[in-house]
Every structure is written in structure tokens, then in C-alpha cells.
Short mmCIF file of C-alpha atoms in Angstrom, two decimals:
data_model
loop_
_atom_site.label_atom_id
_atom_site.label_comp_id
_atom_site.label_asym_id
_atom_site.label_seq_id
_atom_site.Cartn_x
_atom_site.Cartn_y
_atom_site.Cartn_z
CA UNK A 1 0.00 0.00 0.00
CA UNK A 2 1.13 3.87 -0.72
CA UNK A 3 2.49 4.95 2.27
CA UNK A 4 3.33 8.46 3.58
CA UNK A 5 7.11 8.59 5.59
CA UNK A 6 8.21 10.88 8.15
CA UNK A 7 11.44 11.08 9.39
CA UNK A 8 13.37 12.56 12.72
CA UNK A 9 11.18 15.07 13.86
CA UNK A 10 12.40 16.16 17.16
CA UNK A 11 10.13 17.21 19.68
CA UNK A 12 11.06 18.41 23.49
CA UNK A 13 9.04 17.19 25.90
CA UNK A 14 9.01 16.13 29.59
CA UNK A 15 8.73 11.95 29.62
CA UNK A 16 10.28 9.36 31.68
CA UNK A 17 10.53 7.62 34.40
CA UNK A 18 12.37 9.97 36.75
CA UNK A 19 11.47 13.15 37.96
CA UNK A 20 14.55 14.74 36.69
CA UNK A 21 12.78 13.59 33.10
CA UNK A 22 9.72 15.12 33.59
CA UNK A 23 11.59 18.46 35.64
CA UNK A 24 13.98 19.18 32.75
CA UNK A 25 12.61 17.97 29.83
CA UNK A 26 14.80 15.97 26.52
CA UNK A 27 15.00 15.35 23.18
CA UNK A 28 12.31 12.99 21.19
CA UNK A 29 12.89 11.90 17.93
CA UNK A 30 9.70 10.38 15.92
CA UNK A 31 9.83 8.59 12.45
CA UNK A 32 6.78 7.01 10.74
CA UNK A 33 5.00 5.35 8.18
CA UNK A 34 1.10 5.58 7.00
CA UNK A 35 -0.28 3.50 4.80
CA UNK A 36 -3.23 4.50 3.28
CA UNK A 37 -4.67 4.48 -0.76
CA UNK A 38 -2.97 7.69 -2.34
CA UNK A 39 -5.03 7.27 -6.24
CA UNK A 40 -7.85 9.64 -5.45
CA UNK A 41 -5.41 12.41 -4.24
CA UNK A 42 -2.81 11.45 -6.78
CA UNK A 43 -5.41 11.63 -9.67
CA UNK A 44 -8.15 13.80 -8.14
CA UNK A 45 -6.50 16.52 -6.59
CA UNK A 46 -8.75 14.82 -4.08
CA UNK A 47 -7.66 16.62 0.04
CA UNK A 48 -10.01 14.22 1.45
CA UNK A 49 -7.83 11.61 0.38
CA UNK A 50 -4.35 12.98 1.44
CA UNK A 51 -2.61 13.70 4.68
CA UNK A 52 -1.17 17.43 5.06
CA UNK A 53 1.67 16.08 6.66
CA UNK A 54 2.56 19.72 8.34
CA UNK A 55 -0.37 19.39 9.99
CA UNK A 56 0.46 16.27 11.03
CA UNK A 57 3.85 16.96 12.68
CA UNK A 58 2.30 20.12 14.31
CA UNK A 59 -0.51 18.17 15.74
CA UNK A 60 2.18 15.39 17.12
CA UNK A 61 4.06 17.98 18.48
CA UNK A 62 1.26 18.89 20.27
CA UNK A 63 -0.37 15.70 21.14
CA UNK A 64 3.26 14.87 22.81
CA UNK A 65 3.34 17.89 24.86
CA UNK A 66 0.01 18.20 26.14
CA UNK A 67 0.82 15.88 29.21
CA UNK A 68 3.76 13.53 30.50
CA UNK A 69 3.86 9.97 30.85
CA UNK A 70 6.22 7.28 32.33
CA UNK A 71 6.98 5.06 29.70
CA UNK A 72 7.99 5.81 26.13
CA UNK A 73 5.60 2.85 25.15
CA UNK A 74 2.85 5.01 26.11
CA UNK A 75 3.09 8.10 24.62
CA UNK A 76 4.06 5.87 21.05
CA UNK A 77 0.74 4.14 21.52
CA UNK A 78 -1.31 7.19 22.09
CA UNK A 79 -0.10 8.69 19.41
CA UNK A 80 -0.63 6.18 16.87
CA UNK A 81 -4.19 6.00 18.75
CA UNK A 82 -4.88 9.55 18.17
CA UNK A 83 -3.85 9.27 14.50
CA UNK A 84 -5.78 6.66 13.53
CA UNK A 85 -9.18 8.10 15.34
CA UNK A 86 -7.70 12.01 13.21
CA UNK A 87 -7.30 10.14 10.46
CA UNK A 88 -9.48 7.03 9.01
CA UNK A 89 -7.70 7.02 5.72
CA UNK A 90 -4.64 5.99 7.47
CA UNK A 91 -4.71 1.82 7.24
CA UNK A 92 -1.61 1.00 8.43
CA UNK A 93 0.67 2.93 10.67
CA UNK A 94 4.59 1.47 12.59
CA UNK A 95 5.52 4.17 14.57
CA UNK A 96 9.51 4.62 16.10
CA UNK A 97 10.19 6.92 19.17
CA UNK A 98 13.78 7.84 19.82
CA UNK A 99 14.97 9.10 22.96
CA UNK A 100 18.52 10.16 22.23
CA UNK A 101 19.41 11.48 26.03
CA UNK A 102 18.30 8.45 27.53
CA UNK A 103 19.77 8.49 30.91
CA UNK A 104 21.86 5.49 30.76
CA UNK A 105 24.87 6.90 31.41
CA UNK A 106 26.66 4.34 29.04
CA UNK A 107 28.00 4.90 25.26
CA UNK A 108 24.60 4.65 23.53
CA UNK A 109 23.46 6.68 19.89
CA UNK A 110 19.65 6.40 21.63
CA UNK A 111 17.08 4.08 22.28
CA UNK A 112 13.95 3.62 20.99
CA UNK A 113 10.22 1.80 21.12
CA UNK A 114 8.35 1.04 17.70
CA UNK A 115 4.73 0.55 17.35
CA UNK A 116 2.93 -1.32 14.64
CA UNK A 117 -0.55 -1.47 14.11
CA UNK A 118 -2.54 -2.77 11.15
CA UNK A 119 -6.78 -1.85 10.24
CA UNK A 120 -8.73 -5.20 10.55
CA UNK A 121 -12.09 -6.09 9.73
CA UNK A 122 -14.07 -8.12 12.82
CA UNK A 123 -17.39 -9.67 13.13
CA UNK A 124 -19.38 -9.48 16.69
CA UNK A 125 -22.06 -11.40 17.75
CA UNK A 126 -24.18 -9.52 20.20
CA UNK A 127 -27.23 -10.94 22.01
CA UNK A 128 -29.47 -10.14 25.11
CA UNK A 129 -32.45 -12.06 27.01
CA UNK A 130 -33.17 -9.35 30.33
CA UNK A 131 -34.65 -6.47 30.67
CA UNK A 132 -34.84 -4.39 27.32
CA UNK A 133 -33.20 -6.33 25.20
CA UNK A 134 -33.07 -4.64 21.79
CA UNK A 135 -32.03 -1.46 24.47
CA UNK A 136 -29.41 -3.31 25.71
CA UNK A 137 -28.18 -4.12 21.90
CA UNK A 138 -28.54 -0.87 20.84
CA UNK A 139 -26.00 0.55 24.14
CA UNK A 140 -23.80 -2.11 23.53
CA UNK A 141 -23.43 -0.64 19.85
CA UNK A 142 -22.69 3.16 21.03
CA UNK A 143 -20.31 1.94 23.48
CA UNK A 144 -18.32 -0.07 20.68
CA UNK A 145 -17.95 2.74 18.58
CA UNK A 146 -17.27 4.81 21.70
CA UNK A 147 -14.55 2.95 22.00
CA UNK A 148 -13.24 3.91 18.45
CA UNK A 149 -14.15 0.62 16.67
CA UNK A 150 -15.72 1.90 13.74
CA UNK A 151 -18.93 -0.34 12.80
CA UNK A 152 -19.42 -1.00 9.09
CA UNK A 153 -22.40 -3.55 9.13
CA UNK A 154 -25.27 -4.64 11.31
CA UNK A 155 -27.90 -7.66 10.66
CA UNK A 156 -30.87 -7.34 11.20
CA UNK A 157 -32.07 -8.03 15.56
CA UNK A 158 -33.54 -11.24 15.26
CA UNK A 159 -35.56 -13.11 18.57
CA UNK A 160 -34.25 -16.91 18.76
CA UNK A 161 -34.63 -19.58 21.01
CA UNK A 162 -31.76 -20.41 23.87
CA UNK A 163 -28.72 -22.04 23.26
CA UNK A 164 -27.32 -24.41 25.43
CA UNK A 165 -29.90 -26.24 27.22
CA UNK A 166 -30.77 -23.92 29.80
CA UNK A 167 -34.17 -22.23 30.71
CA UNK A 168 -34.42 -19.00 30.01
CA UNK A 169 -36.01 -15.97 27.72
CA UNK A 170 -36.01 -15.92 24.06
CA UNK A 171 -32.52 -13.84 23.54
CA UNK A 172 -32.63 -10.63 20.95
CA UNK A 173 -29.57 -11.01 18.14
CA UNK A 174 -27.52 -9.54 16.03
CA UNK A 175 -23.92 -9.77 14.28
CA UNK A 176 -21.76 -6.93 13.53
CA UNK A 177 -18.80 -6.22 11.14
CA UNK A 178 -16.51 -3.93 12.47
CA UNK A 179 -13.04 -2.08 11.20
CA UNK A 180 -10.13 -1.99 14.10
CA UNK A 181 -6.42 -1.10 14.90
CA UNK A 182 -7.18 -3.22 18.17
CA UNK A 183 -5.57 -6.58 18.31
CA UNK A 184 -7.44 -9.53 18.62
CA UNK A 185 -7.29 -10.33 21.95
CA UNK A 186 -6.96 -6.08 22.88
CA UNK A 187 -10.16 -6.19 20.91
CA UNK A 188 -11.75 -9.55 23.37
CA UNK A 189 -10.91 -7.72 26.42
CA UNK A 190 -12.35 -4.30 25.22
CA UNK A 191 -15.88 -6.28 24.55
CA UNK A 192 -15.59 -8.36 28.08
CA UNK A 193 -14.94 -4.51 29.62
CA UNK A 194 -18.11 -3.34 27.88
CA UNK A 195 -20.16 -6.13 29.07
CA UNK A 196 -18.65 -5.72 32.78
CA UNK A 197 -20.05 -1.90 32.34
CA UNK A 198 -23.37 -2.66 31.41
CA UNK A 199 -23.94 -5.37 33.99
CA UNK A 200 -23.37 -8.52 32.75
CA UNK A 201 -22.75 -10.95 36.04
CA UNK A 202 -21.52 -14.45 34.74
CA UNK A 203 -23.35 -17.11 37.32
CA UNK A 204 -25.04 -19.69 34.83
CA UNK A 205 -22.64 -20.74 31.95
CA UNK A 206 -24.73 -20.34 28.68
CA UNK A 207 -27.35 -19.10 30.77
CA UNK A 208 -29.37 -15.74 31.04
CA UNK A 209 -27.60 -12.73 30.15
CA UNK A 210 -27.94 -8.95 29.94
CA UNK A 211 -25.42 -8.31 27.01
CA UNK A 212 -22.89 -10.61 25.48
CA UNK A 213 -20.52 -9.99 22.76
CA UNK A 214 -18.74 -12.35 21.24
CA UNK A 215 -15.59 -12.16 18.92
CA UNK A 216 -16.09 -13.99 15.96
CA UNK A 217 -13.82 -13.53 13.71
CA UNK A 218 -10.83 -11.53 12.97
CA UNK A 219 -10.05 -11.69 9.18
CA UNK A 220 -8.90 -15.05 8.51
CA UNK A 221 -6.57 -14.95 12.20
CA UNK A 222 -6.50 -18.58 13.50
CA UNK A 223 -5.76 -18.26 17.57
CA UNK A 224 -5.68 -21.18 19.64
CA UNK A 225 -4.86 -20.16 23.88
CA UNK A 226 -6.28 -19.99 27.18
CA UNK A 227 -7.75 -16.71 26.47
CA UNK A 228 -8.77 -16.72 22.92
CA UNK A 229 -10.15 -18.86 20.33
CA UNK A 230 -10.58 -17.84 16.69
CA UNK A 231 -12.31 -18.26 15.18
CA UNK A 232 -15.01 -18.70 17.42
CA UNK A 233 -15.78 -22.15 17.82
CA UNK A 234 -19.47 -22.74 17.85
CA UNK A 235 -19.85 -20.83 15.04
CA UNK A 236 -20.92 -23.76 12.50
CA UNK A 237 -23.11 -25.35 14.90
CA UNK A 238 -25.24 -21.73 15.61
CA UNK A 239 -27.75 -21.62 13.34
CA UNK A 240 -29.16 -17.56 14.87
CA UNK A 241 -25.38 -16.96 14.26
CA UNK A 242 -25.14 -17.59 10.72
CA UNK A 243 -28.36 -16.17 9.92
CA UNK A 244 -27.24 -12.97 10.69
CA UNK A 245 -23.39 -13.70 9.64
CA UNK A 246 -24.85 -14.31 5.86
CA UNK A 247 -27.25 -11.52 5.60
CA UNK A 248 -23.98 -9.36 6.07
CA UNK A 249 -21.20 -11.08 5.17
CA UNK A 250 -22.26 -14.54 3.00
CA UNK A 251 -19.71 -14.92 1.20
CA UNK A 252 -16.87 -14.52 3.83
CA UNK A 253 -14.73 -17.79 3.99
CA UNK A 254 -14.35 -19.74 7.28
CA UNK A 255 -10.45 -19.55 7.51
CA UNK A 256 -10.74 -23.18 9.46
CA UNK A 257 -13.53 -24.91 7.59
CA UNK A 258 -12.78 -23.43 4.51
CA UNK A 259 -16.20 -22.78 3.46
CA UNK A 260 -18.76 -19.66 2.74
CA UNK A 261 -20.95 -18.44 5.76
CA UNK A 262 -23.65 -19.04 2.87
CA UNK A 263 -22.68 -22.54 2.69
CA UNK A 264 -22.64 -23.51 6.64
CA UNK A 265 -25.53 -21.67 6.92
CA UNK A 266 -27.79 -23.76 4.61
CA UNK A 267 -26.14 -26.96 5.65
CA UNK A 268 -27.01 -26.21 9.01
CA UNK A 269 -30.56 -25.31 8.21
CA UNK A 270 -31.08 -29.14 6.59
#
């Protein structure tokens, strides 16, 4: 992909771990690449589709200024944050911080963090059997994109039966596609921290819930831990899942299974 660079620009700021860091203040170097599709601005003339990358530097500068944090990894991730949410052109950004005057006292040229963070495409399944359901869908939405995870597509809410054996309430769904810089399992704890907010108290496993999100898919990422499974693994045997997975997204290929959301979908339905 096109990509804009920026090299070395040196900002003074007050950031480290010790207070004679944040009391006198050093040297910051930052160098970066953006990725994003230059053809509209190349061909157009089209602004909407560039970067003014003045602005940009000024607006780093000042984003790096505004306050003072510990760790160099912090200030490198809010910036590429704060880009990303200034900038939704911007696809791709890796990020390097400097910090030349590290106090080391050693020989050293600098040291430096580097941040890399890629756009990805995410589907959600969100669902909700208490109190107002389609209520509780609809806050769960705002408080995704609150986070900055920018929602593309939403099914259609559909009322199915319980899943799992246990007696409940008919449940309210839905399945979302969503665009993200969050990795996957960044992206799994932001949805378990949404669900914590709203309520959600986990007592009966597969049983009555006020909101519950669960993470899909993440492109075609295969994950196997502890923490996270991807895809998600009951996928092919839910068929309220991938009624609402194909009216958005039927022909997106299971990267396990290997076949359309279509397909399982009417297999299931036999």
C-alpha cells in the first residue's frame, strides 16, 4: 500500500521515568510510516484523500506535549491511537520513538520503542435475554464505537430460542462487522470490559444474560490459547449466528472450515 514517511522530527518534551525527566525535559525523535490508498489524491487533486503532513507533525508535536507519561511505550501508543481516530484514511501505521538522552549513562546513539498497528475487519455477535433487550443491543453498539471501533455492518435483531440447554427468555440477536487497529485479543478484552459496564454478572454458563458480545472472527486470524479462540468455535453449529453472519457477510470464507458463511448456513438449516 502507498504509504506516507516521516522522518526525525524532534520534539522536546518532559517523559520518563524519573522526575529529573519530567523536571527538565529531553530530546524525542519520531519517524513514521502511513499506509493508506494515495489514487484519489494522486489523480483527483482529491484533500479528502491525502494527509497534510505539516499538519500532522504540528498536531504530534502537540499531542506529545500536552501531558507527560512514564513510559515511552505510552506516549508511542497514544499517538498512533490519536492518529488513527484524526485520520481514518490511514490503514496502516509502525511508529519509532527515539529518545537520544536516555539516561543510561553508558555509550549509547539512543534508544527507541516502535509501534505497529494494522486496520482489521471483525465480526461481533451480540445478544441479550433481560430487561430491554433490543435497548441493551442498541447501548452495547454506542459503546463499541465509543470505543473507536468503527462499525461498518449490522444484521438485522432477530428473537431466537436459547442455546445451550438452559431455561431462560427468548434472547434478541444480532452480528456486527466492524473495522479496528485493536488486536485480537486487545479487541476480546475491550468487549468483556463493555459487558462488565453494562452489567453482565456471569453465574449460569450459557445461561441468562444482559449483554454478550462475542468475537467472531478476525479476518482469517487462527488463535488457539487460554484466552482466545478464533475463530469462534461454535460458530458452524449456531444456526441464529449464521443467519445474521450471511445476511452481512455470505460470502466470507471460514479460515478453518474453509467454506462460505452461505454454505454452513444452509447446511445447518437441513
Amino acid at each position: 500500500m502507498d504509504q506516507l514517511r516521516i522522518k526525525d522530527l524532534e520534539i522536546f518534551a518532559f517523559h520518563g521515568l524519573f522526575p529529573s525527566e519530567k523536571e527538565l525535559g529531553q530530546k524525542f525523535v519520531i519517524s513514521a510510516s502511513l499506509s493508506y490508498d494515495m489514487t484519489k489524491a494522486a489523480t483527483e487533486l482529491d484533500l479528502e484523500s491525502s494527509i497534510h503532513y505539516g499538519e500532522l507533525c504540528q498536531q504530534w508535536t502537540a499531542w506529545f506535549q500536552e501531558n507527560t507519561e512514564d513510559l515511552i511505550e505510552t506516549v508511542s501508543y497514544k499517538l498512533v491511537e490519536r492518529t488513527f481516530e484524526t485520520y481514518p484514511i490511514v490503514q496502516e501505521i509502525e511508529l519509532e520513538l527515539k529518545k537520544p538522552w536516555a539516561p543510561v549513562h553508558l555509550p549509547l546513539e539512543t534508544c527507541s520503542v516502535t509501534i505497529h498497528r494494522r486496520k482489521q475487519r471483525a465480526f461481533i455477535a451480540l445478544g441479550s435475554n433481560m430487561g430491554d433487550k433490543r435497548g441493551n443491543l442498541k447501548q452495547a453498539l454506542e459503546k463499541i464505537s465509543a470505543r473507536g471501533i468503527r462499525i461498518l455492518k449490522e444484521s438485522s435483531v432477530i428473537t431466537t430460542e436459547p442455546w445451550g440447554g438452559v431455561e431462560q427468555e427468548n434472547f434478541a440477536n444480532q452480528v456486527i462487522e466492524v473495522e479496528t487497529w485493536l488486536p485480537a485479543p486487545i479487541l476480546l478484552e475491550t468487549l468483556l470490559s463493555i459487558e462488565s459496564e453494562m452489567g453482565r454478572v456471569r453465574e449460569v454458563h450459557w445461561g441468562p444474560r444482559l449483554i454478550d458480545l462475542d468475537l467472531l472472527f478476525v479476518e482469517d486470524q487462527v488463535i488457539y490459547n487460554d484466552n482466545l479462540i478464533l475463530p469462534h468455535p461454535y460458530i458452524a453449529e449456531r444456526l441464529f449466528v449464521l443467519e445474521s453472519l450471511q445476511e452481512i457477510a455470505p460470502h466470507f470464507i471460514h479460515p478453518v472450515l474453509g467454506q462460505s458463511i452461505r454454505h454452513l448456513y444452509q447446511e445447518l438449516k437441513k
